[in-house]
Short mmCIF file of C-alpha atoms in Angstrom, two decimals:
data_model
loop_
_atom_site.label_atom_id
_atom_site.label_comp_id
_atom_site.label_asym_id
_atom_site.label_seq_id
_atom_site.Cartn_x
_atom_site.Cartn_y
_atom_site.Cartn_z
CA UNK A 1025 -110.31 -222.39 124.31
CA UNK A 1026 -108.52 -222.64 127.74
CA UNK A 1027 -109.68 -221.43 130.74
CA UNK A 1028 -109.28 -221.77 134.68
CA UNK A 1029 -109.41 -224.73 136.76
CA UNK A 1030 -113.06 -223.62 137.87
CA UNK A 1031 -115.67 -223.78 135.89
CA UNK A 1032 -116.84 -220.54 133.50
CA UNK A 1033 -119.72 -219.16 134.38
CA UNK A 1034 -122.80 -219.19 131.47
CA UNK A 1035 -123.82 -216.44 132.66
CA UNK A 1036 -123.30 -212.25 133.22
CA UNK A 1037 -124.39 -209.34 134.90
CA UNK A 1038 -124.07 -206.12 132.65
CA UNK A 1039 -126.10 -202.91 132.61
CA UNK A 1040 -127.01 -201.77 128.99
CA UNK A 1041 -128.03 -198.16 127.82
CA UNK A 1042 -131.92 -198.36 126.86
CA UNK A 1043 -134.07 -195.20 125.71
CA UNK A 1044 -135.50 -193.11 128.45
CA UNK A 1045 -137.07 -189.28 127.94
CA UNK A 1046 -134.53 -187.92 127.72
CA UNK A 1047 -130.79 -188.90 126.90
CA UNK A 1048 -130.98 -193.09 127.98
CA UNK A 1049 -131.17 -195.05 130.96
CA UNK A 1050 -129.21 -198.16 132.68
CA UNK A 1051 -130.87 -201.12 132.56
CA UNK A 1052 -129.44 -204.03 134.67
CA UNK A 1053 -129.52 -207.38 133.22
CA UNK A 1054 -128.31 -211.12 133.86
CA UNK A 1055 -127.93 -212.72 129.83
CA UNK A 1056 -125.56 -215.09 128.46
CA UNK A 1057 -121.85 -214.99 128.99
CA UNK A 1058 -119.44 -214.05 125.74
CA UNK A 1059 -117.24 -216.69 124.33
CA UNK A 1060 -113.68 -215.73 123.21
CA UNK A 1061 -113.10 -216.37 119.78
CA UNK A 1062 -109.30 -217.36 118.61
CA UNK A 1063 -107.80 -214.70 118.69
CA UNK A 1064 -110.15 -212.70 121.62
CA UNK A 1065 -109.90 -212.89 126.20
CA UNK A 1066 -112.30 -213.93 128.41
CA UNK A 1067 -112.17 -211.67 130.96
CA UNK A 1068 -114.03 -211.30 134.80
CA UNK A 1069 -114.25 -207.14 135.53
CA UNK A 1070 -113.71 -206.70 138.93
CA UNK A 1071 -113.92 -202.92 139.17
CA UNK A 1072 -114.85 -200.09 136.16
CA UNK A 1073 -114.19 -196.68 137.11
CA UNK A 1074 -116.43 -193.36 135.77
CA UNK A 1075 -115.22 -190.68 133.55
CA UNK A 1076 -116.70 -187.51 132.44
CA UNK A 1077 -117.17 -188.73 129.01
CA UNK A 1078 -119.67 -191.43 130.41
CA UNK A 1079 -121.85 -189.11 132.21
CA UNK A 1080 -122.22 -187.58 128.17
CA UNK A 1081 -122.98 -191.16 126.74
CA UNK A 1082 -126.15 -191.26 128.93
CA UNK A 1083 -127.21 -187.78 128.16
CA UNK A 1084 -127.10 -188.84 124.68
CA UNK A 1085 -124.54 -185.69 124.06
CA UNK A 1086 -122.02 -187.54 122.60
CA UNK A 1087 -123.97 -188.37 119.08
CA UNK A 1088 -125.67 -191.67 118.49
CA UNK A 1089 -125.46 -194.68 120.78
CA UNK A 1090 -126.18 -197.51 119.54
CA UNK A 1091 -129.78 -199.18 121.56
CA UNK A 1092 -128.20 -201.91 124.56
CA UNK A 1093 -125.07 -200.62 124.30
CA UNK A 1094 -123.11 -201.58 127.39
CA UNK A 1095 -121.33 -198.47 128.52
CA UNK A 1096 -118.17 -197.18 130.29
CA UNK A 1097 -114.30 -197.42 129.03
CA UNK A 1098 -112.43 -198.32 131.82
CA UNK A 1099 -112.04 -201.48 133.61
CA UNK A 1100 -110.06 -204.28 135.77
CA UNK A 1101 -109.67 -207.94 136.09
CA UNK A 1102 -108.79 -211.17 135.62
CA UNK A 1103 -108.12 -213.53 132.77
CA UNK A 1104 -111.21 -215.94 132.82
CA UNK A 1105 -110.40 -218.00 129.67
CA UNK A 1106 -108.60 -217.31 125.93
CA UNK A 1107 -109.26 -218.36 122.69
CA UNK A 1108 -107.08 -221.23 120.98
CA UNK A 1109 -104.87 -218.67 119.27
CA UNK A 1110 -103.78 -216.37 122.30
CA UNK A 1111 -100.13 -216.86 123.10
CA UNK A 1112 -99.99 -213.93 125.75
CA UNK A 1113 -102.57 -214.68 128.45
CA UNK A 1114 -103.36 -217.19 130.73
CA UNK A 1115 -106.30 -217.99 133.03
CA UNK A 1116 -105.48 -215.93 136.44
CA UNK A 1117 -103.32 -212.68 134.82
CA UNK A 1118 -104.92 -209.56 135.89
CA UNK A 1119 -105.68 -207.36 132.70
CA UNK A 1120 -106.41 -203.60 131.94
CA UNK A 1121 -108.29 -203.40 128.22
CA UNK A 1122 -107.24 -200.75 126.29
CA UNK A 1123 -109.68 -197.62 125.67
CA UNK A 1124 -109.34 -197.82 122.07
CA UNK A 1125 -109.58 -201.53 121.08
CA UNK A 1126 -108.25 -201.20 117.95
CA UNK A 1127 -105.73 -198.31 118.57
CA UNK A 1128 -102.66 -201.17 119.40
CA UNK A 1129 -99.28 -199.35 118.22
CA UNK A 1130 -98.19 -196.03 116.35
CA UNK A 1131 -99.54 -193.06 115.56
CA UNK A 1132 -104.07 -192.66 116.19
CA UNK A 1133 -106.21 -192.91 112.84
CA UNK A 1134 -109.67 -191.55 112.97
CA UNK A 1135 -110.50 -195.36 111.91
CA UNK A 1136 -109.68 -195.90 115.60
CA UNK A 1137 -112.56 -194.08 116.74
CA UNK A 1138 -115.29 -196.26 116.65
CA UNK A 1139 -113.65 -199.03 118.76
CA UNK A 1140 -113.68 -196.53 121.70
CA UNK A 1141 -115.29 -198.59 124.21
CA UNK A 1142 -118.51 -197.87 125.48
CA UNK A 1143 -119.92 -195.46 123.32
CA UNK A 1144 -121.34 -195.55 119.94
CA UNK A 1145 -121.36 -198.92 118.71
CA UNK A 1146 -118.84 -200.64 120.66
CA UNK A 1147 -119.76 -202.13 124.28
CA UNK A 1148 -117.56 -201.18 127.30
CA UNK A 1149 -116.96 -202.79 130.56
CA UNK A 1150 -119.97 -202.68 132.51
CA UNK A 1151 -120.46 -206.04 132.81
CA UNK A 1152 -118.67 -208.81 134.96
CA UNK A 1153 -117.91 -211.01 132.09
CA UNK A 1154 -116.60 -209.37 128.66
CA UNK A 1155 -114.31 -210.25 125.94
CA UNK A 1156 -111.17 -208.57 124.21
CA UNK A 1157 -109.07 -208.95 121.64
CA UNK A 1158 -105.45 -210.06 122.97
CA UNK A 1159 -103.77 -207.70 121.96
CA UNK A 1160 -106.46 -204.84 123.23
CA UNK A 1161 -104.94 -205.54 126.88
CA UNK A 1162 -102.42 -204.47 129.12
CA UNK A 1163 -100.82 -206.03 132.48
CA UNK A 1164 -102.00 -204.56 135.84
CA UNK A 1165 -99.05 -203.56 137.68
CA UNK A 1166 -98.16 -205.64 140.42
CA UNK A 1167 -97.96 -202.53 142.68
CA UNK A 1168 -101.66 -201.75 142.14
CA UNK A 1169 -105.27 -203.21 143.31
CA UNK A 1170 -107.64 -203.86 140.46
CA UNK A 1171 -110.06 -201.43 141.63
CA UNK A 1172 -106.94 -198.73 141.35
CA UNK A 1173 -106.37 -199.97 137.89
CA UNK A 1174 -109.57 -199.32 136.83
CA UNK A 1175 -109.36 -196.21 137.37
CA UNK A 1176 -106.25 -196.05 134.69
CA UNK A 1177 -107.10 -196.33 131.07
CA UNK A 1178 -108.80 -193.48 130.02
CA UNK A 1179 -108.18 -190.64 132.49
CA UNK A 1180 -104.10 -191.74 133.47
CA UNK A 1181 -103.34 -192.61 129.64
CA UNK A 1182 -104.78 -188.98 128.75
CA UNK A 1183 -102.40 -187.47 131.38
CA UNK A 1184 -99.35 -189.38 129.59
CA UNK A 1185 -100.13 -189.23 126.52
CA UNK A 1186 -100.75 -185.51 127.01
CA UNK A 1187 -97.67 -184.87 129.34
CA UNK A 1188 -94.90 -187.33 128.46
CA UNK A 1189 -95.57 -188.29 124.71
CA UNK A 1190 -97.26 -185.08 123.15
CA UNK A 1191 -95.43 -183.11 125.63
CA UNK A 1192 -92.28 -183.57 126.51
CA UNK A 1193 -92.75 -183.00 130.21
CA UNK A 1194 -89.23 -182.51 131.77
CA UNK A 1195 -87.62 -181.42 134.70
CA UNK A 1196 -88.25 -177.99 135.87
CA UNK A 1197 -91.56 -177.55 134.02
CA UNK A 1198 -94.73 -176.48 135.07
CA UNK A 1199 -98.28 -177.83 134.42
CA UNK A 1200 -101.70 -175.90 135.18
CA UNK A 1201 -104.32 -178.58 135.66
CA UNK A 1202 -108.48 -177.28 135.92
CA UNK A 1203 -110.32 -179.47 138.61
CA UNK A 1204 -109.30 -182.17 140.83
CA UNK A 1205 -110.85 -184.81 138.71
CA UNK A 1206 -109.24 -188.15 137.06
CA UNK A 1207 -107.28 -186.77 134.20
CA UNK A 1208 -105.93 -183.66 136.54
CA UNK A 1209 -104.39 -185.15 139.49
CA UNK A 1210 -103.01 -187.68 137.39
CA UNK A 1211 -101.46 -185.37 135.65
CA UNK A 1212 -100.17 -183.86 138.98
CA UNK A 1213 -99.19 -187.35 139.79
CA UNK A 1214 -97.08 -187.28 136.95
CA UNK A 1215 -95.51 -183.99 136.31
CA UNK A 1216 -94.07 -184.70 140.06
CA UNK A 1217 -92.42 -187.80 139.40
CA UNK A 1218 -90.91 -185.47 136.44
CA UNK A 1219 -89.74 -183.30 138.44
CA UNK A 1220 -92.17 -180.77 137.01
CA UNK A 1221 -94.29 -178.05 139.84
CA UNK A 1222 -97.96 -177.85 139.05
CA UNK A 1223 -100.72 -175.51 139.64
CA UNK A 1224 -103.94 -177.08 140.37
CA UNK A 1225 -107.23 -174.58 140.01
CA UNK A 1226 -110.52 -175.23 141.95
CA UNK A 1227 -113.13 -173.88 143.33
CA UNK A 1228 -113.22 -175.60 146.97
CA UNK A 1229 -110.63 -174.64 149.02
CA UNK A 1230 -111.00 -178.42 150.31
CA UNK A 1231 -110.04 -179.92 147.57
CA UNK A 1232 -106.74 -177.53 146.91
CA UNK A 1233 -105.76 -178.73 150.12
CA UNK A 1234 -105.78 -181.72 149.38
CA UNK A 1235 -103.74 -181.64 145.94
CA UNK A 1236 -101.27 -179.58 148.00
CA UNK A 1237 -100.89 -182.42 150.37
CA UNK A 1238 -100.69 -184.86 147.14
CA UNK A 1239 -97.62 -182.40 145.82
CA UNK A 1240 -99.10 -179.32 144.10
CA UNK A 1241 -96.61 -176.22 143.74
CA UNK A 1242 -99.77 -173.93 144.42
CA UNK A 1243 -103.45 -173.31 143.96
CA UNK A 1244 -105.82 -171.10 142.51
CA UNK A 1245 -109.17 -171.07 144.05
CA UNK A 1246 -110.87 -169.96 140.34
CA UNK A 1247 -114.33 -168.59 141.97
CA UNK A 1248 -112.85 -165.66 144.18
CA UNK A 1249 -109.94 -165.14 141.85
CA UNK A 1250 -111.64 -165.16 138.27
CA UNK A 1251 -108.41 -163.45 136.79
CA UNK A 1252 -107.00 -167.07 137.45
CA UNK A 1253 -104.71 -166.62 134.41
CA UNK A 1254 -103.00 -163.38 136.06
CA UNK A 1255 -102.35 -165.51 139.43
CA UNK A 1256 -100.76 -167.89 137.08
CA UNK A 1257 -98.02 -165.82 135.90
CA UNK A 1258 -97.39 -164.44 138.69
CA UNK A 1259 -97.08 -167.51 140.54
CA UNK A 1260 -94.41 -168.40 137.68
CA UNK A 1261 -92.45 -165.29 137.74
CA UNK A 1262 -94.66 -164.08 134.96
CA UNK A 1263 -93.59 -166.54 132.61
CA UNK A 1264 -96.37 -168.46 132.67
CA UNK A 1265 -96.39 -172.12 132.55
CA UNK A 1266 -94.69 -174.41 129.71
CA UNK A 1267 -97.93 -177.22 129.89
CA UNK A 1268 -101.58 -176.76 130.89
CA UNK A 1269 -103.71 -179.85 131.11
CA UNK A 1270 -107.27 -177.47 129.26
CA UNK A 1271 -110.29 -179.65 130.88
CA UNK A 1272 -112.58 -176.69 130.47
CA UNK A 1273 -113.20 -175.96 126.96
CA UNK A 1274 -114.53 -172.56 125.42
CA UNK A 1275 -115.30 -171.33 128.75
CA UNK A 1276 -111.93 -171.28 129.94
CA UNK A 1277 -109.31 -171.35 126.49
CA UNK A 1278 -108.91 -167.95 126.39
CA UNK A 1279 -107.32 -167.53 129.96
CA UNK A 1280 -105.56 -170.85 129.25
CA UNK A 1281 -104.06 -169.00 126.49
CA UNK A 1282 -102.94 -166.08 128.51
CA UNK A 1283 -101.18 -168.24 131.30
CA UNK A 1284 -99.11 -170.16 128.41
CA UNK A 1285 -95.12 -169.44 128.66
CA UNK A 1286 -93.44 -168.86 125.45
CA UNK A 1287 -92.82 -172.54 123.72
CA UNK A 1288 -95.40 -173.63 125.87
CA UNK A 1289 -97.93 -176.75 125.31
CA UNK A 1290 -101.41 -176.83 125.66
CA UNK A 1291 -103.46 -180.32 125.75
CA UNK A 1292 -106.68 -180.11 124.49
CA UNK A 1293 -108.85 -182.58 126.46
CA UNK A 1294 -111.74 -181.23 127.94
CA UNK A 1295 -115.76 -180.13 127.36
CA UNK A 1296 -116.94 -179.61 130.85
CA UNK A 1297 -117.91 -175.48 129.73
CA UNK A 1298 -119.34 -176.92 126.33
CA UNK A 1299 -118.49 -177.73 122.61
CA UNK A 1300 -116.63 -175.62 120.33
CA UNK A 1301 -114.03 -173.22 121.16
CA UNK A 1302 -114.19 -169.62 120.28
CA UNK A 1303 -110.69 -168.19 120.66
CA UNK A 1304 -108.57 -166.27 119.11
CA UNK A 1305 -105.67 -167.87 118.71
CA UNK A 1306 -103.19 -165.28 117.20
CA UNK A 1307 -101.64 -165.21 120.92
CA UNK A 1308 -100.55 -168.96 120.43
CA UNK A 1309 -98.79 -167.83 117.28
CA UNK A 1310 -97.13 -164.89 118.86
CA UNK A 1311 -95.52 -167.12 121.62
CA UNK A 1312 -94.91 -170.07 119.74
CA UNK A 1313 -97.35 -172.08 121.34
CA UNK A 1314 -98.60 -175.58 120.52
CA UNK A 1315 -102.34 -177.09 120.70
CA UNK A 1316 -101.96 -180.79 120.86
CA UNK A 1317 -105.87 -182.88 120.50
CA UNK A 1318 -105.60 -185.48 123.17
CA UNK A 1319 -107.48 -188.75 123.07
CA UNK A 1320 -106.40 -191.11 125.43
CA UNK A 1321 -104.10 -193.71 123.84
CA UNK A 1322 -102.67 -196.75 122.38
CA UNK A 1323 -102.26 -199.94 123.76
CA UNK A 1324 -98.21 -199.69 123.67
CA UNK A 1325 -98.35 -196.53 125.51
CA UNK A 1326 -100.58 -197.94 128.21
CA UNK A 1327 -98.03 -200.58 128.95
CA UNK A 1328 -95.24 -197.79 129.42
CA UNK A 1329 -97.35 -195.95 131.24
CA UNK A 1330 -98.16 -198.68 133.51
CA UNK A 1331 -94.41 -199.34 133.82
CA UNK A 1332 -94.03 -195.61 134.93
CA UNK A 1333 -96.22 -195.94 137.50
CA UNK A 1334 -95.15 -199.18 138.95
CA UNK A 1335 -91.99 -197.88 138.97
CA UNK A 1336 -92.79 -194.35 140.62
CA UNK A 1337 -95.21 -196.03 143.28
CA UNK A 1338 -98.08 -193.60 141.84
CA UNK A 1339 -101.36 -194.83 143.20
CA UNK A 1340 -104.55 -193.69 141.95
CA UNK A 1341 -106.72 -191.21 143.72
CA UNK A 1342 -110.38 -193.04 144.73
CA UNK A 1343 -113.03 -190.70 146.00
CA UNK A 1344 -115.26 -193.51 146.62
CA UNK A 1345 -116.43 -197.16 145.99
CA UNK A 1346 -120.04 -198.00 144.63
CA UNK A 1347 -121.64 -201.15 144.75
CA UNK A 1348 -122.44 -202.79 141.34
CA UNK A 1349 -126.81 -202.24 142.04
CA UNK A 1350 -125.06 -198.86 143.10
CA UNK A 1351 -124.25 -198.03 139.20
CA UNK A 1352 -126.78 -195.05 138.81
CA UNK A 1353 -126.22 -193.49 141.99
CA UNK A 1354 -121.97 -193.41 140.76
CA UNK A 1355 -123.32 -191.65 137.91
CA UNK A 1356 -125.26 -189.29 139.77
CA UNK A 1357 -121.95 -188.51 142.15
CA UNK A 1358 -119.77 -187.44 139.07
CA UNK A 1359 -122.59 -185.38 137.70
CA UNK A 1360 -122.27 -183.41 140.80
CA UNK A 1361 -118.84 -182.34 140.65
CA UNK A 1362 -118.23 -182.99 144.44
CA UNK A 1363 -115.69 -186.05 143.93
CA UNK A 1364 -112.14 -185.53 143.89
CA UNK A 1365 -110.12 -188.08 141.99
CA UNK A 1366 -111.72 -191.25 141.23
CA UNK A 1367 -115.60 -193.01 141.45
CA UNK A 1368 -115.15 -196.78 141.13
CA UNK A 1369 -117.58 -199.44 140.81
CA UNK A 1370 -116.94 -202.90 142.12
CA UNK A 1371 -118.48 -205.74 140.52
#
């Protein structure tokens, strides 16, 4: 094993997921640092961001977790040490792992799935010390903070994968994205370095402000105009638009469905109105529409994605900052909807 210059610390602060009344709880705790095996990174988190999907894992609505699981996805840092086989890293790189630790290159399998970190069985990045395989890690641009790149591979990779590998976003599109969270405005971020317009729905007229001053075409405030879908198309000429980034779920398919163009793309992502759609979807056949199942993405497609970004000077959207002791009280801010972009933690 190499490592830095300074010595590696024995020891780590993590929270794990513990049994409480209802769903599970964080429990903080100091226990003994990982060691990288041959092939495997030691690496120091400096910053995890939250997404929706971790606010489920503690609810325990996401199916069985496994008891001191440590939770959350996404996280940022720096190489600490690497096993006697890693030819790639070296102490010092600043590192992104990969949502799917096992999902490196091609196409997903569902065999994927239970390397998703932090949930199920596989532990995430709440901790200031964790290990990775090598090739389950990307490069931090040079252009971004760690805290920023934290906040990139679950919610931005979505967005791409979604947009510009499913998709096929190109010039002169447009995109409907529901909410100003993560996997929305990077989406917006996105489709505008395309060249696409997007349509950005909420509910505070706040928060549309803002996304028109971060480069939205227009806004639908989706509380006083319920017929949101209607607004769409006419906002597009009423052709509706060619991509819509569907965050909502059964709640909100069905006027997804109306505000698709003909040829147009829907991405699948969402669950925020509940589990299991109940649409009809003989309109999608009629226009020649496509569903596409987005989840997140490989390894190879975070690195181009990262590339992207570097190149296009897109910067992640942070709401707000939370201490590491100030883990449960991050959880409690993206449970209440108010954020818009990005909660980070810094460790």
């Amino acid at each position: 094993m190499t490592d830095s210059s300074q010595s590696i610390a024995t020891t780590r602060r993590a929270y794990r997921l513990t049994p409480a009344d209802r769903g599970l709880r964080l429990q903080q705790v100091r226990e003994a640092a990982p060691t990288p095996g041959p092939n495997e990174v030691l690496v120091g988190i400096e910053a995890v961001s939250l997404n929706y999907r971790d606010l489920l894992v503690l609810r325990g609505e996401l199916g069985p977790v496994r008891e001191g699981l440590i939770p959350l996805s996404d996280g940022a840092g720096r190489v600490v040490a690497t096993g006697v086989d890693v030819t790639r890293w070296r102490a010092g790189d600043r590192v992104a792992p990969t949502f799917y630790r096992d999902w490196v290159v091609g196409p997903y399998r569902e065999a994927y799935g239970p390397s998703a970190l932090g949930g199920g069985d596989t532990d995430g990045m709440l901790a200031d010390l964790v290990v990775v395989p090598e090739a389950s890690l990307a490069p931090v641009p040079d252009s971004l903070s760690l805290e920023e790149a934290a906040t990139l591979p679950c919610a931005a990779l979505t967005a791409w994968q979604a947009l510009v590998v499913r998709g096929g976003l190109a010039v002169g599109d447009t995109l409907l994205v529901q909410g100003t969270g993560g996997v929305a405005l990077f989406g917006l971020q996105i489709a505008s370095a395309f060249g696409a317009k997007t349509i950005v729905l909420s509910s505070s007229d706040e928060k549309r402000e803002r996304a028109t001053k971060l480069g939205a075409f227009a806004t639908v405030n989706y509380r006083t105009t319920p017929d949101w879908d209607v607004e769409v198309r006419e906002l597009t000429g009423g052709l509706g638009v060619s991509h819509i980034l569907e965050l909502g779920g059964p709640d909100t398919f069905d006027r997804s469905l109306r505000a698709l163009a003909a040829w147009g793309h829907i991405a699948q992502i969402g669950v925020f109105t509940g589990f299991g759609p109940h649409s009809n979807l003989m309109r999608l056949q009629l226009i020649n529409g496509t569903i596409d199942g987005i989840n997140v993405g490989s390894a190879e497609q975070f690195e181009a994605m990262n590339a992207f970004l570097a190149e296009h000077l897109i910067r992640p959207v942070i709401d707000r900052t939370f201490s590491f002791d100030e883990t449960q009280a991050a959880y409690d801010e993206l449970a209440s909807g108010r954020h818009f972009g990005k909660l980070v933690i810094r460790l």
